[in-house]
Amino acid sequence: MTIAEERYSLNGREIVLRSARLDEAQMLLEYLKTVTGETRFLMAESNEITYTQEEEEQFIKKHNEAKDELLIVAFVDGDYAGNCSFTGEEGSRRARHRAGIGIALFQKYTGFGLGRLMLKRLLQEIQAQGFEQAELTVVDGNERAYHLYESLGFRECGRIPNANKYDDGTYADDIFMVLPF
Ligand SMILES: CC(C)(COP(=O)(O)OP(=O)(O)OC[C@H]1O[C@@H](n2cnc3c(N)ncnc32)[C@H](O)[C@@H]1OP(=O)(O)O)[C@@H](O)C(=O)NCCC(=O)NCCS
């Protein structure tokens, strides 16, 4: 599914939220390589991001065309700032009431309320699609993200100890959080 362009004002900055376009695949790839290098809290190391432009185009296309997926890109005063997305659980009918969420912003656009704005908008759409709960995984130690999710109603429901092993030999747990509507 897609959303048309929406404009907001946040701390004096102009925010645009909309669905991604296919011609933005390269921009999204470069963003992914950068944000994974800026934090320990995303899914992989920057040098593990090896998607091709065609694969990224497929990723955008799938989110835009599937009824149970949505990818929202955000711009701050015209600059690409990051994205958030949801994907409905696939497979068994038993799992189709659940939507999984992801979000990441460039470091320079964190900490002024954009993540909250984007997630509220995403959750609105998830609810409108009839999902009964939203789910996400956050790495232990990501205090800003954990606080934000908790303040939106997500509750911790479990963790995998040492789910992440870093190149420097340290570990971090994965924490599962759920928001029932
Ligand atoms: C996590 C992320 C999406 C949050 O978006 P954001 O725009 O930075 O967050 P917001 O500014 O909307 O809200 C952050 C909240 O955390 C609070 N916060 C900031 N630092 C904090 C800390 N160290 N401990 C606890 N709370 C903190 C802020 O006060 C704010 O809460 P408030 O609105 O109640 O005052 C964004 O920081 C990001 O993309 N980070 C890098 C990638 C990442 O970690 N993605 C999430 C993976 S699960």
XYZ file of N, CA and C and ligand atoms in Angstrom:
591
model
N 0.833 -1.187 0.000
C 0.000 0.000 0.000
C 0.876 1.249 0.000
N 0.266 2.349 -0.346
C 1.024 3.601 -0.405
C 0.279 4.701 0.347
N 1.031 5.744 0.732
C 0.358 6.975 1.198
C 0.851 8.134 0.326
N -0.053 9.062 0.068
C 0.311 10.253 -0.695
C 1.080 11.199 0.222
N 1.684 12.204 -0.381
C 2.514 13.139 0.391
C 1.711 13.864 1.477
N 2.279 13.915 2.676
C 1.666 14.637 3.801
C 2.707 15.599 4.354
N 2.265 16.795 4.749
C 3.199 17.791 5.299
C 2.892 18.078 6.754
N 3.954 18.207 7.544
C 3.828 18.512 8.970
C 4.855 19.578 9.310
N 4.641 20.214 10.470
C 5.649 21.141 10.974
C 6.092 20.627 12.339
N 7.423 20.556 12.541
C 7.950 19.996 13.787
C 9.130 20.855 14.222
N 8.993 21.523 15.346
C 10.068 22.405 15.843
C 10.599 23.343 14.754
N 9.689 23.909 14.009
C 10.095 24.883 12.986
C 10.637 24.250 11.705
N 10.631 22.917 11.636
C 11.120 22.272 10.408
C 9.945 21.694 9.622
N 10.080 21.715 8.302
C 9.011 21.168 7.470
C 9.263 19.681 7.226
N 8.285 18.877 7.577
C 8.408 17.418 7.425
C 7.483 16.952 6.300
N 8.009 16.119 5.433
C 7.169 15.469 4.420
C 7.244 13.971 4.643
N 6.106 13.342 4.709
C 6.014 11.875 4.772
C 5.270 11.412 3.531
N 5.769 10.347 2.924
C 5.080 9.758 1.764
C 5.662 8.390 1.489
N 5.038 7.676 0.558
C 5.609 6.400 0.128
C 6.846 6.649 -0.734
N 7.723 5.646 -0.763
C 8.952 5.782 -1.553
C 8.649 5.563 -3.033
N 9.460 6.195 -3.884
C 9.335 5.979 -5.324
C 10.448 5.041 -5.789
N 10.179 4.335 -6.892
C 11.182 3.389 -7.406
C 12.506 4.078 -7.733
N 12.440 5.327 -8.200
C 13.685 6.019 -8.566
C 14.476 6.474 -7.325
N 13.999 6.121 -6.135
C 14.732 6.455 -4.916
C 15.509 5.254 -4.357
N 15.564 4.170 -5.137
C 16.231 2.952 -4.661
C 17.686 3.218 -4.266
N 18.406 3.942 -5.109
C 19.822 4.203 -4.814
C 19.970 5.034 -3.532
N 19.092 6.003 -3.374
C 19.106 6.851 -2.165
C 18.855 5.992 -0.915
N 17.931 5.065 -1.013
C 17.621 4.204 0.131
C 18.777 3.260 0.452
N 19.464 2.799 -0.581
C 20.618 1.915 -0.360
C 21.746 2.659 0.349
N 22.025 3.872 -0.129
C 23.105 4.662 0.493
C 22.765 4.984 1.940
N 21.497 5.305 2.169
C 21.011 5.570 3.534
C 21.242 4.355 4.429
N 20.892 3.166 3.916
C 21.005 1.949 4.728
C 22.463 1.694 5.114
N 23.363 1.906 4.160
C 24.794 1.716 4.448
C 25.248 2.732 5.503
N 24.752 3.940 5.412
C 25.165 4.979 6.378
C 24.585 4.703 7.757
N 23.277 4.488 7.854
C 22.662 4.348 9.199
C 23.160 3.094 9.927
N 23.441 2.018 9.178
C 23.962 0.824 9.856
C 25.367 1.075 10.396
N 26.070 2.037 9.805
C 27.392 2.404 10.307
C 27.338 3.386 11.464
N 26.194 4.057 11.637
C 26.078 5.095 12.672
C 25.690 4.548 14.037
N 25.145 3.331 14.090
C 24.644 2.795 15.353
C 24.859 1.284 15.432
N 24.959 0.779 16.657
C 25.053 -0.678 16.874
C 23.670 -1.310 16.919
N 22.632 -0.506 16.761
C 21.289 -0.990 17.072
C 20.479 -1.429 15.865
N 21.106 -1.498 14.682
C 20.363 -1.963 13.508
C 20.770 -3.389 13.152
N 20.187 -3.903 12.067
C 20.226 -5.357 11.842
C 21.578 -5.918 11.413
N 22.484 -5.074 10.943
C 23.725 -5.610 10.373
C 24.811 -4.559 10.411
N 26.024 -4.994 10.093
C 27.128 -4.048 9.932
C 27.006 -3.413 8.542
N 27.511 -2.201 8.436
C 27.392 -1.458 7.184
C 27.954 -2.244 5.988
N 29.113 -2.925 6.201
C 29.725 -3.626 5.068
C 29.018 -4.943 4.722
N 27.943 -5.240 5.463
C 27.130 -6.419 5.112
C 25.945 -6.041 4.220
N 25.766 -4.754 4.001
C 24.648 -4.306 3.153
C 25.109 -4.398 1.697
N 24.655 -5.446 1.038
C 25.152 -5.689 -0.332
C 24.006 -5.806 -1.344
N 22.822 -5.263 -0.968
C 21.702 -5.318 -1.914
C 22.070 -4.554 -3.184
N 21.543 -5.027 -4.305
C 21.732 -4.293 -5.565
C 20.596 -3.279 -5.707
N 20.779 -2.377 -6.657
C 19.727 -1.384 -6.904
C 18.420 -2.080 -7.316
N 18.543 -3.149 -8.108
C 17.349 -3.883 -8.550
C 16.629 -4.507 -7.348
N 17.403 -5.065 -6.417
C 16.787 -5.661 -5.226
C 16.082 -4.596 -4.382
N 16.690 -3.424 -4.313
C 16.086 -2.341 -3.535
C 14.803 -1.861 -4.223
N 14.828 -1.825 -5.549
C 13.612 -1.442 -6.285
C 12.491 -2.443 -6.001
N 12.854 -3.722 -5.950
C 11.859 -4.763 -5.649
C 11.293 -4.574 -4.245
N 12.172 -4.187 -3.309
C 11.766 -3.939 -1.925
C 10.723 -2.810 -1.877
N 10.997 -1.743 -2.609
C 10.068 -0.600 -2.636
C 8.753 -1.018 -3.293
N 8.885 -1.708 -4.439
C 7.713 -2.128 -5.211
C 6.804 -3.029 -4.365
N 7.434 -3.973 -3.667
C 6.669 -4.924 -2.854
C 5.893 -4.169 -1.763
N 6.568 -3.240 -1.089
C 5.885 -2.485 -0.038
C 4.750 -1.636 -0.615
N 4.959 -1.076 -1.790
C 3.935 -0.209 -2.375
C 2.740 -0.992 -2.913
N 2.998 -2.230 -3.339
C 1.914 -2.980 -3.988
C 1.182 -3.935 -3.054
N 1.876 -4.425 -2.005
C 1.224 -5.387 -1.098
C 0.206 -4.665 -0.216
N -0.908 -5.346 0.073
C -1.950 -4.736 0.917
C -1.517 -4.653 2.373
N -0.591 -5.548 2.757
C -0.224 -5.646 4.169
C 1.204 -5.154 4.421
N 1.643 -4.190 3.597
C 2.976 -3.613 3.805
C 2.924 -2.119 3.498
N 3.771 -1.371 4.178
C 3.852 0.063 3.901
C 5.252 0.551 4.250
N 5.834 1.312 3.344
C 7.154 1.928 3.558
C 6.954 3.443 3.471
N 7.292 4.148 4.569
C 7.133 5.610 4.589
C 8.512 6.262 4.655
N 8.796 7.134 3.686
C 10.052 7.882 3.727
C 9.760 9.275 4.293
N 10.761 9.825 5.009
C 10.583 11.136 5.646
C 11.630 12.112 5.135
N 11.206 13.342 4.911
C 12.117 14.408 4.493
C 12.004 15.557 5.488
N 13.162 16.137 5.860
C 13.188 17.288 6.759
C 13.734 18.469 5.960
N 12.921 19.499 5.812
C 13.299 20.669 4.995
C 13.893 20.217 3.659
N 13.279 19.194 3.067
C 13.678 18.726 1.736
C 14.750 17.661 1.714
N 15.389 17.389 2.856
C 16.458 16.379 2.921
C 15.900 15.026 3.355
N 16.333 13.974 2.693
C 15.897 12.641 3.112
C 16.444 12.336 4.515
N 15.562 11.944 5.446
C 15.957 11.776 6.850
C 15.907 10.332 7.328
N 15.131 9.476 6.641
C 15.037 8.083 7.069
C 13.679 7.508 6.715
N 13.443 6.288 7.135
C 12.152 5.676 6.826
C 11.657 4.768 7.930
N 10.384 4.412 7.822
C 9.811 3.396 8.719
C 8.898 2.528 7.869
N 8.620 1.326 8.354
C 7.805 0.419 7.547
C 7.099 -0.592 8.425
N 6.052 -1.174 7.852
C 5.473 -2.351 8.495
C 5.247 -3.435 7.459
N 5.287 -4.670 7.949
C 5.010 -5.837 7.107
C 4.116 -6.770 7.896
N 3.000 -7.168 7.310
C 2.125 -8.130 7.963
C 2.791 -9.495 7.982
N 2.536 -10.248 9.033
C 3.086 -11.614 9.115
C 2.523 -12.439 7.969
N 3.423 -13.131 7.277
C 2.975 -13.956 6.159
C 2.796 -15.393 6.629
N 2.298 -16.229 5.753
C 2.182 -17.646 6.097
C 0.812 -17.951 6.675
N 0.814 -18.615 7.818
C -0.415 -19.133 8.409
C -1.449 -18.050 8.719
N -2.743 -18.382 8.568
C -3.829 -17.454 8.928
C -3.719 -17.032 10.389
N -3.140 -17.932 11.198
C -3.057 -17.665 12.631
C -2.203 -16.452 12.964
N -1.350 -16.059 12.032
C -0.399 -14.981 12.319
C -0.755 -13.678 11.607
N -1.862 -13.702 10.847
C -2.101 -12.550 9.969
C -2.686 -11.333 10.677
N -2.859 -11.422 11.987
C -3.335 -10.252 12.753
C -2.154 -9.436 13.278
N -0.917 -9.847 12.914
C 0.276 -9.232 13.494
C 1.060 -8.446 12.441
N 1.503 -7.257 12.810
C 2.317 -6.447 11.901
C 3.661 -6.144 12.550
N 4.738 -6.364 11.808
C 6.089 -6.076 12.306
C 6.553 -4.709 11.809
N 7.249 -3.995 12.697
C 7.633 -2.610 12.413
C 9.150 -2.436 12.378
N 9.620 -1.538 11.529
C 11.035 -1.147 11.545
C 11.153 0.351 11.325
N 12.177 0.960 11.903
C 12.396 2.406 11.703
C 13.874 2.731 11.889
N 14.387 3.624 11.077
C 15.751 4.145 11.283
C 15.883 5.505 10.613
N 16.495 6.416 11.340
C 16.751 7.766 10.841
C 18.259 7.994 10.781
N 18.687 8.879 9.907
C 20.069 9.348 9.985
C 20.256 9.971 11.366
N 21.428 9.744 11.958
C 21.734 10.281 13.296
C 21.380 11.763 13.401
N 21.690 12.547 12.363
C 21.483 13.999 12.452
C 20.005 14.383 12.530
N 19.118 13.445 12.209
C 17.690 13.759 12.291
C 16.996 13.051 13.462
N 17.808 12.514 14.389
C 17.222 11.882 15.570
C 17.041 12.923 16.666
N 16.171 12.590 17.625
C 16.100 13.362 18.862
C 15.282 14.636 18.833
N 14.492 14.855 17.772
C 13.626 16.051 17.832
C 12.155 15.728 17.545
N 11.808 14.439 17.680
C 10.391 14.084 17.585
C 9.959 13.461 16.274
N 10.889 13.335 15.320
C 10.500 12.792 14.014
C 10.099 11.318 14.119
N 10.865 10.554 14.906
C 10.549 9.132 15.066
C 9.139 8.949 15.620
N 8.800 9.759 16.608
C 7.454 9.662 17.200
C 6.381 9.983 16.147
N 6.597 11.055 15.409
C 5.628 11.448 14.371
C 5.438 10.313 13.357
N 6.557 9.738 12.892
C 6.493 8.689 11.872
C 5.802 7.432 12.405
N 6.158 7.048 13.636
C 5.564 5.818 14.182
C 4.069 5.988 14.433
N 3.672 7.169 14.913
C 2.230 7.401 15.132
C 1.477 7.245 13.823
N 2.057 7.803 12.753
C 1.402 7.729 11.436
C 1.349 6.281 10.942
N 2.472 5.556 11.170
C 2.528 4.152 10.742
C 1.502 3.314 11.522
N 1.441 3.536 12.826
C 0.518 2.756 13.677
C -0.935 3.019 13.287
N -1.214 4.269 12.923
C -2.564 4.627 12.472
C -2.954 3.759 11.269
N -2.021 3.614 10.339
C -2.284 2.849 9.117
C -2.404 1.351 9.431
N -1.551 0.874 10.333
C -1.595 -0.546 10.711
C -2.959 -0.871 11.312
N -3.410 0.010 12.190
C -4.718 -0.192 12.827
C -5.838 -0.131 11.792
N -5.733 0.841 10.889
C -6.775 1.004 9.860
C -6.872 -0.229 8.972
N -5.764 -0.959 8.817
C -5.764 -2.172 7.994
C -6.320 -3.372 8.741
N -6.683 -3.194 10.018
C -7.320 -4.273 10.777
C -6.370 -5.172 11.551
N -5.075 -4.837 11.579
C -4.155 -5.639 12.397
C -4.521 -5.475 13.867
N -4.265 -6.514 14.653
C -4.633 -6.474 16.066
C -3.467 -6.152 16.975
N -2.247 -6.318 16.473
C -1.102 -5.931 17.281
C 0.083 -5.574 16.400
N 0.906 -4.645 16.925
C 2.151 -4.266 16.259
C 3.299 -4.814 17.090
N 4.354 -5.247 16.392
C 5.471 -5.899 17.087
C 6.789 -5.339 16.575
N 7.783 -5.346 17.431
C 9.117 -4.919 16.992
C 10.179 -5.546 17.883
N 11.401 -5.451 17.399
C 12.567 -5.914 18.159
C 13.487 -4.732 18.356
N 13.976 -4.564 19.598
C 14.912 -3.480 19.881
C 16.119 -4.073 20.598
N 17.303 -3.580 20.242
C 18.522 -4.098 20.868
C 18.678 -3.474 22.258
N 18.991 -4.319 23.232
C 19.205 -3.847 24.595
C 20.256 -2.730 24.591
N 19.936 -1.642 25.272
C 20.857 -0.507 25.306
C 20.396 0.646 24.416
N 19.445 0.386 23.535
C 18.915 1.441 22.670
C 17.836 2.193 23.458
N 18.310 2.994 24.420
C 17.390 3.604 25.392
C 16.392 4.554 24.735
N 16.879 5.306 23.751
C 15.973 6.263 23.102
C 14.824 5.529 22.412
N 15.177 4.489 21.657
C 14.137 3.744 20.948
C 13.202 3.067 21.950
N 13.763 2.442 22.981
C 12.952 1.718 23.969
C 11.959 2.681 24.628
N 12.466 3.857 25.026
C 11.603 4.853 25.667
C 10.475 5.270 24.724
N 10.857 5.530 23.468
C 9.852 5.968 22.492
C 8.772 4.894 22.323
N 9.181 3.653 22.148
C 8.209 2.574 21.933
C 7.306 2.415 23.160
N 7.921 2.462 24.349
C 7.132 2.307 25.571
C 6.108 3.438 25.696
N 6.534 4.650 25.348
C 5.624 5.795 25.484
C 4.484 5.724 24.462
N 4.671 4.933 23.401
C 3.594 4.739 22.421
C 2.702 3.558 22.796
N 3.030 2.869 23.885
C 2.185 1.776 24.373
C 2.774 0.391 24.208
N 3.944 0.281 23.556
C 4.572 -1.039 23.409
C 5.042 -1.524 24.781
N 4.941 -2.830 24.991
C 5.415 -3.433 26.236
C 6.406 -4.548 25.928
N 7.461 -4.624 26.732
C 8.460 -5.686 26.562
C 7.804 -7.027 26.849
N 8.038 -8.031 25.991
C 7.400 -9.324 26.223
C 8.400 -10.479 26.153
N 9.668 -10.170 26.045
C 10.645 -11.253 26.043
C 11.952 -10.793 25.443
N 12.974 -11.620 25.613
C 14.253 -11.256 25.009
C 15.082 -12.487 24.681
N 15.975 -12.344 23.742
C 16.956 -13.389 23.449
C 18.296 -12.896 23.965
N 18.810 -13.568 24.989
C 20.100 -13.129 25.531
C 21.193 -13.256 24.473
N 22.069 -12.267 24.433
C 23.235 -12.292 23.538
C 22.867 -12.568 22.073
N 21.721 -12.049 21.641
C 21.294 -12.296 20.253
C 22.257 -11.673 19.250
N 22.932 -10.596 19.672
C 23.866 -9.904 18.772
C 25.288 -10.051 19.283
N 26.170 -10.516 18.418
C 27.589 -10.554 18.758
C 28.325 -9.606 17.814
N 29.003 -8.632 18.403
C 29.664 -7.593 17.609
C 31.095 -8.005 17.263
N 31.651 -7.291 16.288
C 33.012 -7.606 15.838
C 34.036 -7.466 16.958
N 33.725 -6.626 17.969
C 34.682 -6.433 19.069
C 34.514 -7.494 20.166
N 33.638 -8.471 19.920
C 33.489 -9.579 20.865
C 32.444 -9.338 21.952
N 31.817 -8.156 21.971
C 30.760 -7.896 22.956
C 29.415 -8.372 22.405
N 28.440 -8.478 23.317
C 27.110 -9.001 22.964
C 26.017 -8.025 23.387
N 24.858 -8.163 22.791
C 23.671 -7.429 23.261
C 22.434 -8.286 23.026
N 21.487 -8.201 23.973
C 20.225 -8.947 23.849
C 19.316 -8.302 22.801
N 18.425 -9.089 22.224
C 17.277 -8.572 21.470
C 16.079 -8.560 22.411
N 15.354 -7.464 22.429
C 14.147 -7.343 23.253
C 12.941 -7.299 22.325
N 11.939 -8.114 22.596
C 10.700 -8.104 21.809
C 9.677 -7.216 22.494
N 9.002 -6.392 21.707
C 7.963 -5.512 22.266
C 6.688 -5.642 21.426
N 5.557 -5.569 22.110
C 4.254 -5.711 21.442
C 3.320 -4.594 21.871
N 2.554 -4.092 20.901
C 1.497 -3.122 21.186
C 0.173 -3.712 20.716
N -0.672 -4.186 21.678
C -1.997 -4.680 21.273
C -2.944 -3.491 21.084
N -3.745 -3.506 20.012
C -4.633 -2.348 19.794
C -5.929 -2.491 20.578
C 15.081 5.178 17.409
C 14.640 6.349 16.567
C 13.785 5.887 15.404
C 13.807 7.300 17.425
O 13.433 8.417 16.675
P 13.754 9.891 17.237
O 13.193 10.856 16.273
O 15.204 9.991 17.543
O 12.919 9.860 18.589
P 12.001 11.018 19.185
O 12.804 12.279 19.243
O 10.711 11.057 18.463
O 11.697 10.437 20.643
C 12.747 9.992 21.439
C 12.254 9.891 22.865
O 13.285 9.243 23.630
C 13.720 10.124 24.666
N 15.133 9.856 24.812
C 16.177 10.355 24.103
N 17.342 9.825 24.556
C 17.001 8.974 25.556
C 17.755 8.120 26.425
N 19.091 8.038 26.320
N 17.077 7.387 27.341
C 15.727 7.452 27.435
N 14.971 8.244 26.645
C 15.612 8.991 25.735
C 13.372 11.512 24.186
O 13.247 12.407 25.289
C 12.029 11.235 23.506
O 11.020 11.019 24.450
P 9.905 12.130 24.808
O 9.216 12.425 23.500
O 9.037 11.432 25.801
O 10.662 13.305 25.353
C 15.879 7.137 16.012
O 16.605 7.688 17.098
C 16.793 6.276 15.169
O 16.526 6.049 14.008
N 17.900 5.808 15.757
C 18.917 5.046 15.035
C 18.395 3.716 14.497
C 17.601 2.954 15.524
O 17.997 2.807 16.665
N 16.437 2.449 15.062
C 15.528 1.701 15.917
C 15.854 0.271 15.888
S 14.734 -0.662 16.916
